[in-house]
Structures are given as C-alpha cells and as structure tokens.
XYZ file of C-alpha atoms in Angstrom:
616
model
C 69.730 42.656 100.629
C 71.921 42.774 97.836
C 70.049 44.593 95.702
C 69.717 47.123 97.736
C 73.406 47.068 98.714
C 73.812 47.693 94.730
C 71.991 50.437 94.877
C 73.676 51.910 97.499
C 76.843 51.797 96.195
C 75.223 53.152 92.790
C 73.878 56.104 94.776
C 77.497 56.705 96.400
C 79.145 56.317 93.186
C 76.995 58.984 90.905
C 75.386 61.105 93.709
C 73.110 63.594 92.880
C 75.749 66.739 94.000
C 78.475 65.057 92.065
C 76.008 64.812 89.103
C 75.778 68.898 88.692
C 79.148 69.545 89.363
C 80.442 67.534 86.097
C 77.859 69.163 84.285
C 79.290 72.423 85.003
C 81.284 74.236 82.416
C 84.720 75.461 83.375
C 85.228 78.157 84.693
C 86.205 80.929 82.638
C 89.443 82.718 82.962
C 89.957 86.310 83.985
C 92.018 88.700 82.019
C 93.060 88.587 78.305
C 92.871 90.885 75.258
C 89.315 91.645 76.285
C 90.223 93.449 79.720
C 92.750 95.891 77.269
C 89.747 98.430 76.542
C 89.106 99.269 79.745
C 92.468 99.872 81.216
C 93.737 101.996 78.147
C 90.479 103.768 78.149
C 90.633 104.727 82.029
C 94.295 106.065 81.441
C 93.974 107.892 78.036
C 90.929 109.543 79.247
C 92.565 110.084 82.303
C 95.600 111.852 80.361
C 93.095 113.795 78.154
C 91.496 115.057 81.150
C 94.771 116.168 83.272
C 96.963 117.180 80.491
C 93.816 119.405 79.304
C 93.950 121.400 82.157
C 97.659 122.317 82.452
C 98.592 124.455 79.155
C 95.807 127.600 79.779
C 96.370 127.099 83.698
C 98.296 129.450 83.990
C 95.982 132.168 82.334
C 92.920 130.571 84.757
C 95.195 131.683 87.448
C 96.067 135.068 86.354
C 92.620 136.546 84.980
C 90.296 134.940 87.226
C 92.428 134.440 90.629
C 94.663 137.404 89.835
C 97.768 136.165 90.403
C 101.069 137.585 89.059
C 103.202 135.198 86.788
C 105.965 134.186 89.158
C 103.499 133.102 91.540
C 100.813 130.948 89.707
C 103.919 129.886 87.303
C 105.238 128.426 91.050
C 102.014 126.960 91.815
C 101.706 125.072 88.685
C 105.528 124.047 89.189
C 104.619 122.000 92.589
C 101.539 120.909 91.090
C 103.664 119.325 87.925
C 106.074 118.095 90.889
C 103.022 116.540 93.123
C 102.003 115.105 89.878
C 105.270 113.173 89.035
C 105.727 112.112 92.711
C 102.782 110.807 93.846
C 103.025 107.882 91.164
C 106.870 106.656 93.107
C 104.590 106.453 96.536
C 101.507 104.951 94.312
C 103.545 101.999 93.163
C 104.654 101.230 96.607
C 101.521 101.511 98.151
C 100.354 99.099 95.075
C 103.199 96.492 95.280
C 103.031 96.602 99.473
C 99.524 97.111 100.585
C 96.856 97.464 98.384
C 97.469 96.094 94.792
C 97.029 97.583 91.523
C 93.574 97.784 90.799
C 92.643 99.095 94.327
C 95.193 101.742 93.617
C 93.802 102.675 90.083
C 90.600 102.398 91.594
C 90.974 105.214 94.073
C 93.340 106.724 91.597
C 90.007 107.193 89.496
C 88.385 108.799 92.202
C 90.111 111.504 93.529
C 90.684 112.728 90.155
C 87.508 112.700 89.198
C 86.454 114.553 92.749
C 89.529 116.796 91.772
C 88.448 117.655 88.740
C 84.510 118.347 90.038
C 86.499 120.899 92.555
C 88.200 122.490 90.119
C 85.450 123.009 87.513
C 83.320 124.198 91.049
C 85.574 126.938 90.705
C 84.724 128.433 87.882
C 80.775 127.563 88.295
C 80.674 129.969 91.761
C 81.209 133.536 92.162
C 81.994 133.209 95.706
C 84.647 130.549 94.684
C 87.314 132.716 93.276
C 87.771 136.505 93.556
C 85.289 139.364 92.108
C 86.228 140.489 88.314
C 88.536 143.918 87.544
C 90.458 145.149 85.037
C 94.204 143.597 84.434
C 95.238 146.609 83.251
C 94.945 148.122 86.702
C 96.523 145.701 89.215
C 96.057 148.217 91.862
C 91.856 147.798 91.544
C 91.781 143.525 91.697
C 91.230 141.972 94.939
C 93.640 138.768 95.707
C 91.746 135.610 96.534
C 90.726 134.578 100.246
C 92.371 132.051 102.096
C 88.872 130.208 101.906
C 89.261 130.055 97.898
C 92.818 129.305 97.379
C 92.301 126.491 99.779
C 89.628 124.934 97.355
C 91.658 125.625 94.428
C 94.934 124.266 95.539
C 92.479 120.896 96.946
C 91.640 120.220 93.928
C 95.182 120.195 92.154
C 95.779 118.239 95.148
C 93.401 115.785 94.491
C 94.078 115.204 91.004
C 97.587 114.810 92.107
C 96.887 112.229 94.292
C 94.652 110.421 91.670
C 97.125 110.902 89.061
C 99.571 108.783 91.294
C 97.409 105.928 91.812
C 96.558 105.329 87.675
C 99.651 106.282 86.439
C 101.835 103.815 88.724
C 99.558 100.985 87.877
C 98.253 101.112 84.936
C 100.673 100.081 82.799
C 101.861 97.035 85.188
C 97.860 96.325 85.510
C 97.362 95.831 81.899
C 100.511 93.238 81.559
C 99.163 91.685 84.686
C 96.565 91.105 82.144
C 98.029 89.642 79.164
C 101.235 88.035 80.576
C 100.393 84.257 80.508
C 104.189 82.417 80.348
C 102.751 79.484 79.517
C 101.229 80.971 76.109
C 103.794 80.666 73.248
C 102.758 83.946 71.986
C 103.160 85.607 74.979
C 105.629 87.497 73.608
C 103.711 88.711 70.728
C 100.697 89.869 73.508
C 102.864 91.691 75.729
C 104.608 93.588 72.793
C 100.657 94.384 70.773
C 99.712 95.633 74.789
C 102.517 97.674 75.340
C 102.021 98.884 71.510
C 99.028 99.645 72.143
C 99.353 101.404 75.645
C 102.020 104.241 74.293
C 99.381 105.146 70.854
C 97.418 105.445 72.947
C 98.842 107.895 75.401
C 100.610 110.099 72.691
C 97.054 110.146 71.353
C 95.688 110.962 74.786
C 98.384 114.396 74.817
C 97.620 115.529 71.169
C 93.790 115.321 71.659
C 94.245 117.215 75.370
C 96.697 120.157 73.871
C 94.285 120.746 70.733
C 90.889 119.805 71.354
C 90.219 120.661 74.829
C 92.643 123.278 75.176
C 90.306 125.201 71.601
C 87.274 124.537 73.910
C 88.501 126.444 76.700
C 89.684 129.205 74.442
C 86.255 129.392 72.596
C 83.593 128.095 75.082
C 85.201 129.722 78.343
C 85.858 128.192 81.681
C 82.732 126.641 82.662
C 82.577 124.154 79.343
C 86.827 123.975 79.560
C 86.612 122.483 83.129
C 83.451 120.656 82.181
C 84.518 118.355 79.849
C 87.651 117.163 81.515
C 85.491 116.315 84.373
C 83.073 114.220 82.402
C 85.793 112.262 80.537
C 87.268 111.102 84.350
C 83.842 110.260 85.112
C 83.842 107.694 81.825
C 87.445 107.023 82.606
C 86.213 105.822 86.423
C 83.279 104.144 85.015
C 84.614 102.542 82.020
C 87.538 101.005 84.815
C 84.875 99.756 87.402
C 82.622 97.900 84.690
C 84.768 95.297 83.959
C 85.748 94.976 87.763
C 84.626 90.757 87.421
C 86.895 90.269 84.052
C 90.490 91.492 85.933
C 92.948 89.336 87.450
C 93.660 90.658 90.448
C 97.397 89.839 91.791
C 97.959 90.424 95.435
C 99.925 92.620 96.814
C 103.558 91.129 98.024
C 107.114 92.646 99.746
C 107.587 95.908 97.974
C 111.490 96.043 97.005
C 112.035 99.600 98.169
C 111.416 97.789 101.394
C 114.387 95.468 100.667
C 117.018 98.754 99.502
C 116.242 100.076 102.844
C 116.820 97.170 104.776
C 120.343 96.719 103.246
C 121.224 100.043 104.118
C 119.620 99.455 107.887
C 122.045 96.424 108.178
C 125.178 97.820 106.855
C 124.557 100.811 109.222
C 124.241 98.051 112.278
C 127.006 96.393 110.941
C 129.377 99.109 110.011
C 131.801 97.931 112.816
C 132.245 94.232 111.398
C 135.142 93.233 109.880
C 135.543 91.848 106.338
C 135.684 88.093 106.015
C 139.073 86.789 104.132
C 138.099 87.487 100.408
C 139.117 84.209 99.066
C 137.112 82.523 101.823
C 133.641 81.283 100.929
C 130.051 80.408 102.542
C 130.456 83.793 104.559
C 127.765 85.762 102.639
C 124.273 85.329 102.831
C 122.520 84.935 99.347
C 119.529 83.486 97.403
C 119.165 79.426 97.199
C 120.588 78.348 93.741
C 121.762 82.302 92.648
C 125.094 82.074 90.745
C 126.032 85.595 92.555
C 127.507 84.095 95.778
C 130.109 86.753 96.768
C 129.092 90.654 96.098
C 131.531 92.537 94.191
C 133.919 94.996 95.536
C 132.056 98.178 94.426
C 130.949 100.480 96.986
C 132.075 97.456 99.749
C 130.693 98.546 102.712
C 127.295 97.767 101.813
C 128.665 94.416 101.408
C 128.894 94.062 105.468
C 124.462 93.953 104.810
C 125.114 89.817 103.843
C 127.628 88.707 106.388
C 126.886 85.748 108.126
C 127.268 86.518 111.750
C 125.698 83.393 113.089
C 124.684 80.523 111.037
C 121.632 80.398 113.335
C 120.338 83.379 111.570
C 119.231 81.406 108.582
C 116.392 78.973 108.708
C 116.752 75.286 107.221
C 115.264 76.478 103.683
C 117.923 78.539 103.271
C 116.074 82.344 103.882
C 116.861 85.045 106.902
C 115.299 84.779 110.246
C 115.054 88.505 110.707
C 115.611 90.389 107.505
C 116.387 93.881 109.147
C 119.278 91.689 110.619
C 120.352 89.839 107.822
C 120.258 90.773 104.054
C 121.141 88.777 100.513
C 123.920 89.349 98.005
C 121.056 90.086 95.633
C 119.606 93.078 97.949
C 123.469 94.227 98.198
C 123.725 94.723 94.831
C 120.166 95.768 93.520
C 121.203 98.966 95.794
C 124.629 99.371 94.001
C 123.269 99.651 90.829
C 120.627 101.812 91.971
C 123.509 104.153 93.521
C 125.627 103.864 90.441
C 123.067 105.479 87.858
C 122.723 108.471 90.558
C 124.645 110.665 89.007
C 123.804 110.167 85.546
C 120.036 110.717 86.402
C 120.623 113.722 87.675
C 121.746 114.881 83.939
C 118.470 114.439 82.770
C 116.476 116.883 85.825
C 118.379 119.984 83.689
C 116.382 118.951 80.755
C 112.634 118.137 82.560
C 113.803 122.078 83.891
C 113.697 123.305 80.299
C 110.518 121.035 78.938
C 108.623 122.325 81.888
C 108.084 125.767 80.824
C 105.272 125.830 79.706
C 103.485 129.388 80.902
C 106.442 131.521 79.183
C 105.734 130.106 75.558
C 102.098 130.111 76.280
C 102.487 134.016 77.116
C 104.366 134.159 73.661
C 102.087 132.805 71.732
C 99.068 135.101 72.743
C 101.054 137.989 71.383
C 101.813 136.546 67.940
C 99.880 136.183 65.302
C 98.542 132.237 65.045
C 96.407 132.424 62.027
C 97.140 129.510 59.526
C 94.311 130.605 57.622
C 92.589 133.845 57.900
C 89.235 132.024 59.658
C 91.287 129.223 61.599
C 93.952 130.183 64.770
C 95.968 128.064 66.538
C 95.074 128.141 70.338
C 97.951 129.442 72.000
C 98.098 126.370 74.822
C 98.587 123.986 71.622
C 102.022 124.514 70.807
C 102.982 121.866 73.157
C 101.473 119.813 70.335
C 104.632 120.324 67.785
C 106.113 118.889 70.600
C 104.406 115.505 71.250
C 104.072 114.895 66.965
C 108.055 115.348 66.769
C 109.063 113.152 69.168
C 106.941 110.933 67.608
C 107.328 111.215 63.973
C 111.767 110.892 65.393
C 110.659 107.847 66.696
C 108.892 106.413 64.104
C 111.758 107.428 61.571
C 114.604 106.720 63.674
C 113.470 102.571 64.381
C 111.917 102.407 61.141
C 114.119 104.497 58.548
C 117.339 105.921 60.126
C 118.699 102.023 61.683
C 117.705 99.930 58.886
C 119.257 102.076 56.203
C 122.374 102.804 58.324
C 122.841 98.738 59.037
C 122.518 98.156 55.059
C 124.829 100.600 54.234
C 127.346 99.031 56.714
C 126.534 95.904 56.272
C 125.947 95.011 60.311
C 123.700 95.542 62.942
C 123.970 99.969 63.608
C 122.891 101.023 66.916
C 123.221 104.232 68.944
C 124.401 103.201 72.701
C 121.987 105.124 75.533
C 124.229 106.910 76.684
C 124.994 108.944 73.610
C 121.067 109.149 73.362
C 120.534 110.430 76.235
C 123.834 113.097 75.730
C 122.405 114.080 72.224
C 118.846 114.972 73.976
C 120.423 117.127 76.634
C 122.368 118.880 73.375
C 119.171 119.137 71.815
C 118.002 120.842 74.909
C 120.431 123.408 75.339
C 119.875 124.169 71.212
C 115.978 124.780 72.336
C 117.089 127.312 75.092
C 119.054 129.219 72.865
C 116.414 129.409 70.046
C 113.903 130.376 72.521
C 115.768 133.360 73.728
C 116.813 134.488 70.473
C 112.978 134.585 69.048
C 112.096 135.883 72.425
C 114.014 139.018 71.966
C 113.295 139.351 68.390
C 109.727 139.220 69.626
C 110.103 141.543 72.104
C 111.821 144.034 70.283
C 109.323 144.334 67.554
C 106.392 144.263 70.444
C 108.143 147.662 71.901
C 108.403 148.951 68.263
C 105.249 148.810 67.799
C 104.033 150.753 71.327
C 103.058 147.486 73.250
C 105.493 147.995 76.065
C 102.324 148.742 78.412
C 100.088 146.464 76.440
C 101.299 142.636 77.451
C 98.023 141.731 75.299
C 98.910 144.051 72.190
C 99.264 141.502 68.998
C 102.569 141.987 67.299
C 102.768 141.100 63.730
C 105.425 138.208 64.107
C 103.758 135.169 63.345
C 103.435 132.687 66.257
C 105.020 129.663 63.861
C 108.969 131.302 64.783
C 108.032 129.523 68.089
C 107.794 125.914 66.355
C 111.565 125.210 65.990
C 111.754 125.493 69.997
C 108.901 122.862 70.089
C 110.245 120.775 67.814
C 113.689 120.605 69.486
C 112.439 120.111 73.049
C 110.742 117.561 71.019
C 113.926 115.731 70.050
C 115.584 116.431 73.695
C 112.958 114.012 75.212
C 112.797 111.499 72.330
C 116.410 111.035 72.974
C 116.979 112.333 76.541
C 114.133 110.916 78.151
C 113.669 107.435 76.164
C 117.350 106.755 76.609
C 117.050 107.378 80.463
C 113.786 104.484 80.801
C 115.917 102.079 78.409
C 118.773 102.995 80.177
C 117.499 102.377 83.413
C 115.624 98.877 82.452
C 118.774 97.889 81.074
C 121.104 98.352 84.104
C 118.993 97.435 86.764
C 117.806 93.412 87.314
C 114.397 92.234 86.254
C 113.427 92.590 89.917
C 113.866 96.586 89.541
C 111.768 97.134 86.796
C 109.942 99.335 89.245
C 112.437 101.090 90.487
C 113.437 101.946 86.448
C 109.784 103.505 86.069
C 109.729 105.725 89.365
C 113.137 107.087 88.768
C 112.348 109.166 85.700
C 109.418 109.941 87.463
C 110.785 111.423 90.299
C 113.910 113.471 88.459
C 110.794 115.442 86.631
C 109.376 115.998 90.191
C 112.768 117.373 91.116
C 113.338 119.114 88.225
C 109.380 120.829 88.810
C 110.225 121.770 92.176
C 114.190 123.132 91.285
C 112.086 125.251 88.294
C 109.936 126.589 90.602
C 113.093 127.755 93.081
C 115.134 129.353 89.727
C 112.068 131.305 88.817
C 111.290 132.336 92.531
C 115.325 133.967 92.562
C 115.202 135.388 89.378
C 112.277 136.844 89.885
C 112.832 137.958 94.068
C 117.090 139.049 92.341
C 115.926 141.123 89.243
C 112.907 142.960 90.679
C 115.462 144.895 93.229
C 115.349 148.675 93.474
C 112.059 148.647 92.119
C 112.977 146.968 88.512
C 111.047 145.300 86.526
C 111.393 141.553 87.382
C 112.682 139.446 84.078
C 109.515 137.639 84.534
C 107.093 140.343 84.940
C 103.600 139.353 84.255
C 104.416 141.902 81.560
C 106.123 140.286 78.624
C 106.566 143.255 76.966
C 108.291 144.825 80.240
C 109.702 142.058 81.679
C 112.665 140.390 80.233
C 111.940 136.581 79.191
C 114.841 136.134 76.973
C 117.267 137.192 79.397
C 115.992 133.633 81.590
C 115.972 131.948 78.329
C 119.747 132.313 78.332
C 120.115 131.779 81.974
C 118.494 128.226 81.090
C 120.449 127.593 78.376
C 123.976 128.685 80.413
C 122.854 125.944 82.840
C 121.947 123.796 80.238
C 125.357 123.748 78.486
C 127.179 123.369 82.530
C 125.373 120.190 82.397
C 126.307 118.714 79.122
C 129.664 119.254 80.429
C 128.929 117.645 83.571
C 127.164 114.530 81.290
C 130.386 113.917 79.657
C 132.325 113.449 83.210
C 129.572 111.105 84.589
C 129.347 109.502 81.253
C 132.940 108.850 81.594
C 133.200 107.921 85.267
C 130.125 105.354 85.007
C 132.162 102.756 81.944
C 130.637 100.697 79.367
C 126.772 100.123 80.053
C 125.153 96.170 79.939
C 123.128 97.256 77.038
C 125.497 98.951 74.479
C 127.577 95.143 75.628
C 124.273 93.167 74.762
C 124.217 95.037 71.498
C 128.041 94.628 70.617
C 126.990 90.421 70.966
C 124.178 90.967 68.385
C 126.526 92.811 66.200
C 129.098 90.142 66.166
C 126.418 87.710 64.888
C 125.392 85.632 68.275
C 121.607 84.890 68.454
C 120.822 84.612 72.439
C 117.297 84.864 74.286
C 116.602 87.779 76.004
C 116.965 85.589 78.975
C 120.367 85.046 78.523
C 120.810 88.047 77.005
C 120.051 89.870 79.917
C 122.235 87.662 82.310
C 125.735 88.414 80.107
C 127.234 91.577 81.765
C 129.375 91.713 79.092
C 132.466 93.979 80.462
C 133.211 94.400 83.974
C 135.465 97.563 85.080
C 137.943 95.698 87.445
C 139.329 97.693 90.174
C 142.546 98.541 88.026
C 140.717 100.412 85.288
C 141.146 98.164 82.441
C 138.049 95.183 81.531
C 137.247 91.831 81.666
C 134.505 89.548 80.285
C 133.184 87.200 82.088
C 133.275 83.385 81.324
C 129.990 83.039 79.795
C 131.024 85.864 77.127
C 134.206 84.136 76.387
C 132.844 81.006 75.804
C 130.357 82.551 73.214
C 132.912 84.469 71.499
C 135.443 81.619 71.220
C-alpha cells in the first residue's frame, strides 16, 4: 500500500502533461529589428507607387481624357487634398477602432485596387474618351459620366489607402522596436526612425525619375503598370510577416477626449468660477503635478469643475466623462488652440509647393537635354526639390551647427520659429523666381512663333527652372520641418498624434484653397472672351502673371507670420535649448517637463520653480 501510495504521489508530482510543457522552449517574442523590412518596404513602395503617378497626371488628364488645365489641375488639387486628409481620419480609426496593422492592412488594399483601376484606364478603349487632335479642341469628345466615375474611383481609392499606411506606418514600426525595458532602446528607436525617413526620400527620388522616364518612354499602359505591381509587393511583402508583428490594441483615441472638453464647457458655460485660491475644486489625473489649469483661454477651464464629488469614483477617475473632464484634457486643447494661428502660416507655403502641373507645362517647352542622347523627363524636376532639402539637411545638422558652436564657443541653435519664418521667406523668393523665368520663357516662346503652338520647343534650356526647385526645396526643409518639431515640442507626449495630423491636414487645406485660387483666376481672367491666365495654352495664357499673384500672397503672409510669431511668446523648445546652452545636462524626460518661461497675464515672464532651482 505504500508503495503504491509512492507512486502515486510520483505520478502527481512529474505527470506526463507537465513533463512536455518544461520541455518546451520559450516562446519567442514578436517584433524587433527583423519586422523593420517589411514595414519600410510596404511604405516606400507604397510612396514609389503614389508619388509616381502624380507629376505626368496632369498630362494623362489632358491628352487622353481631354480636359482643359484649370479643370484636371482642380481635380488633382482635391485628389492631393483627399490624400493628406484621409491619413488625420486613418489614425483615429487606428488608435479607436481598429489598430494599426488592420489599418495598414486595408490601407494596402485599396491602393493596390486603386491603382488596378487606374491602370484599367488606360488598358480599355471604352474606359476613357476616343483619340483627336489637341490642336483642335472643337473635334475631341469630353469623357462620359460612366468614365470619369471610374477614373475619379480610383484616385479615390488610392486616397483612401494612402490614409490607412501613411497614419500607421510610422507609429507601427516603433510599436515594433520600442522595448523600455532595453537599455538601448534609445539607440533602436533613433536607427528605426533613421531608417524610416532614407527611406522615404529614397521612395520620392526613385518615383519622380524612374517611373516618371517610364511613362514618358514606354507610354501609359507600362507607366500605370508598374506602380500597380510595386503595391502588389508592397501588400504582399506587409501580409508575410503578419505572425512576427506585435499587434497593440486599439484604446480611447484622444481626439475623443478634445471633444469631450469642449462638450462639457459648452454644458457648463453657465457655472461659476470657483474662488481661485481655493483648492480640490478641479478634477485632474491621480498623482499629476498640474492640479489647477491655468488662466489661458479660462472658460474651457469650467470642463474640470467638480460639481458633485459623487461624480468621481473611489480610484480617483470620472463617472461619466462627457460630464466631467481632467485638467490634463483642459489643457491638451489649449495648446492645441494656441498653435492655430501659427499653422495656418505654413498652408500659404503647401499653396506654392503644390504646383506642380504649371512647372511640368514649363518644362515640356524647354529644352532638357544634359547631353545630346540623355533628357530630363519633364515630371522630374520635382526631384531638385527632394535632393535640396536633403543635401540642407544633411549640411545644416552636420556642417552649418557644429562649425557655428566652435566658432562661438557654445551650443548654436536656430529656434523653430525663425525656421519655420525663413521657409515661408524662402517661399515667397521661389514665387518670384518662377514668374520672372516664366515670362522670360514666354516671351522668347512668342518670339519665336509658338503663341499657337503650346508644344513648340523654345530654345531656353529647361535648367533656368532649377533655382525655383531648389528654393521650394529650402521653404519645406525649414518651413515644414520646423512646423513637425514645432508641433512635437509644444504639445504633451500624449499629442504626439495630434503633432503628425496637423501638418497633414494644413497641406489638405492648402490643396483644396489652391484648387479655389486657380478656379477664380481662371473663371475672373477669362471674362469677355480673354484668354484665361491659365489657359491650357502656355504660350497664350499668362502663367507668370499667377506666379506673382502667389508670391503677393506669399509676402501678406510673412507679414502675418511675424504678428502671430509675436502674439504666441517664447516656445518650450527654443527654452529647452537656452538650458543646454547654459551648460545643464537633463534627460529628455525632464527636459520635456521644464516649461521654461511662462507669459503671465501682465506681459512680462516667469520661470517656474524647477528652472530656478537648476539655474541657481
């Protein structure tokens, strides 16, 4: 009996279930370096694929669909503004509902079904209108409501797909990578985010010079082709490593929480302000060090008073949030408010970088031989764009600050703000260049008998059009880059978000207020029977008078810059910077908790404790 009570308790102890299980190896963890080749592959060839399509668009549209300028110039203006707004609903959608790589996932699909559409198009007959001579408008049929509708689906399509990728991706890949409990983690975040931008200036050059020179030499059918099969890899590549992904779950989106603040102080815009020196009478975060909201834009402040102590549960949080909000919420929306104003600066510049079909137009009338066997393709101009603000980049982190500092013998940094000011001047310079080539251009074009010939080649060569490149180049290294760091740098870590779709949307805007200057200049100067400025006509038409328009509107808004500048103060990172310069080593953690100057409400500053005590 008691050997067989033994044995029992043997058997209990190793059973035979228990046996296999501590044979098994660990299990092996998702995510890493090794998931980085298939999330930068499904966006760059995503990018080549999209930004392919856009620079000889506008041509597609006006040989093979017949369109005037104005009009597929408009189209492609709300399909640039479709583009840069699906990605602000994308990232809610991904932060709310379905998470990030459901979102890239179907992302990768409707592009890819977009771009099948589109290269549909140019595969059937039936699909677009019947052929005719250009140079007798009178003899081309327009296209059928059947065939616009499948040519406007499939911009819409990519659209769509280009919002699911593009608001991911990037987060995706850091979901990735971004282990806090790694002591390098650091290191990995900054080699994946390294990584991620080569790759997508990579992604533009290769779409503006090697697929635009197929479309130009191997026609439609290949140009259309080729984008389509590099979504396909970009889908496929995504979905193969669909087991190696961590896959985070979607939680409360904070858009969500903006609204809700403004829902409350709406519902509680006829409660009175407790006594200011009172405390305990605003609702906020358990151990957060902001316990009373500031007096900036104070009505939203009525969002966090506590009407009814019953309204908060035991662990501290909101029984109904639509009823109750935090400090935090309060004043995530203030800062969103307060850089208003100075985003709208930068929508003046996307205006400017944004047309694209008038130097395109240019450059088919110029001559673009480098060498007498080898021509430029006129849709990759854009190019001199992308390699300058890249090669300013490169010079300006690696050349420009380190010399400056060791000539003065500290720390040298240029604030955002005067960044993002020198970009807009930078603009303006590239509006004025491009009308003063434009009518040079012109001129020479009519001197030559090509005012009834928009295709006659003038002898000017094409490379007078570079310096506009080149300084719309240098607008959005400053403009734009200084907007993003501005943004991240203003906003909490819990709006990093918010800091992406911003700049997002202000191109949207800016696509969709291009599209509305061109449609009045063109409905305003075509009167009487005139020839509109922008006649599909170069040589008739007037381009360099709406090259100055642009560039009037451009230099209205560097003035306007300067007042916002000035009414917005000192900004938290140009402060951060000052502490560097001064010789105090902090961690971005801290460093990003110091608000180093606070405007008080009788226009003069004050630093808060924390910066005294360092600087003491």
């Amino acid at each position: 009996m008691d050997l067989l009570e033994q044995k029992g308790q043997n058997a209990k102890e190793i059973s035979p279930d228990e046996g296999k299980m501590n044979q098994q190896p660990p299990p092996r963890q998702k995510g890493g370096l090794r998931t980085m080749p298939f999330i930068i592959a499904n966006e760059s060839f995503e990018k080549v694929a999209s930004y392919g399509l856009l620079p000889n668009m506008i041509l597609y549209l006006i040989t093979d669909y017949h369109m005037g300028l104005a009009n597929g110039t408009n189209i492609l203006f709300f399909w640039s503004a479709a583009t840069n707004f699906t990605p602000v609903i994308g990232a809610f959608l991904a932060d709310s509902y379905l998470g990030r790589f459901l979102t890239i996932g179907f992302g990768s699909i409707f592009s890819l079904l977009g771009m099948i559409l589109l290269w549909l198009t140019a595969m059937l007959p039936q699909a677009k209108p019947p052929p005719c001579d250009l140079r007798q408008p009178q003899s081309c049929k327009s296209a059928t409501a059947a065939q616009y509708t499948m040519l406007l689906s499939s911009f819409a399509l990519m659209s769509i797909g280009a919002g699911g990728i593009r608001a991911s991706s990037l987060a995706f890949g850091a979901d990735q990578v971004d282990k806090r409990d790694n002591p390098k983690n650091v290191r990995v975040l900054e080699r994946f985010f390294g990584w991620y931008y080569a790759s997508a200036c990579l992604s533009v050059v290769i779409a503006l010079t090697a697929i635009v020179y197929i479309q130009d030499h191997m026609g439609w059918k290949v140009g259309f082709g080729v984008p389509a099969i590099l979504m396909f890899l970009s889908a496929l590549l995504f979905f193969l490593a669909f087991p190696l992904y961590v896959k985070m779950k979607a939680s409360k989106s904070l858009s969500i929480g903006l609204v809700q603040v403004i829902v409350v102080a709406f519902k509680n815009r006829k409660l009175a302000f407790p006594p200011q020196s009172s405390n305990g009478w605003y609702h906020h975060r358990k151990d957060s060090e902001l316990q009373v909201p500031t007096n900036k834009l104070r009505f939203l402040n009525k969002a966090c008073i506590i009407r009814n102590p019953e309204d908060i549960t035991p662990n501290g949080e909101a029984l109904n949030r639509w009823s109750l909000c935090t400090v935090e919420q309060v004043e995530e929306l203030k800062a969103l408010l307060r850089v208003i104003p100075l985003w709208t600066t930068g929508i003046m510049v996307s205006i400017n970088l944004s047309q694209s079909s008038f130097p395109l137009l240019q450059a088919k009338s110029m001559d673009r031989h480098l060498t007498s066997s080898f021509e430029i393709p006129a849709g990759s101009f854009g190019t001199f764009t992308v390699v300058t603000l890249v090669i300013w980049i490169v010079l300006y982190d690696r050349l420009i600050l380190p010399l400056a500092s060791k000539l003065r013998g500290k720390p040298v940094y240029l604030g955002v703000k005067p960044r993002m000011g020198v970009g807009i001047f930078f603009s303006w310079m590239a509006m004025v260049v491009s009308a003063i080539v434009e009518h040079i251009r012109r001129k020479r074009a009519i001197e030559q008998g090509f005012l009834n010939q928009s295709d006659g080649l003038t002898g000017i060569s094409a490379m007078w059009l570079v310096p506009q490149h080149c300084l719309n180049g240098l607008a959005e290294a400053f403009n734009a880059i200084g907007q993003t760091e501005f943004y991240y740098s203003e906003f909490p870590k819990s709006m990093s978000s918010i800091a992406t779709a911003l700049f997002g949307l202000g191109m949207a805007v800016a696509n969709l207020l291009a599209s509305a200057i061109l449609s009045t200049v063109n409905d305003l100067t075509k009167r009487g029977g005139k020839e509109s400025w922008v006649s599909t006509n170069i040589n008739k038409g007037h381009y360099e008078n709406y090259y100055w328009l642009l560039a009037m509107m451009s230099f209205i808004n560097l003035i306007y810059f300067l007042v916002c500048s000035w009414a917005y103060g000192p900004c938290a990172a140009d402060g951060r910077n000052r502490f560097r310069n001064r010789g105090i080593d902090m961690k971005e953690e801290e460093l990003c908790e110091v608000r180093t100057e606070v405007k008080d409400e009788e226009g003069g500053f004050k630093e808060l404790s924390k910066s005294k005590e360092l600087l003491a």
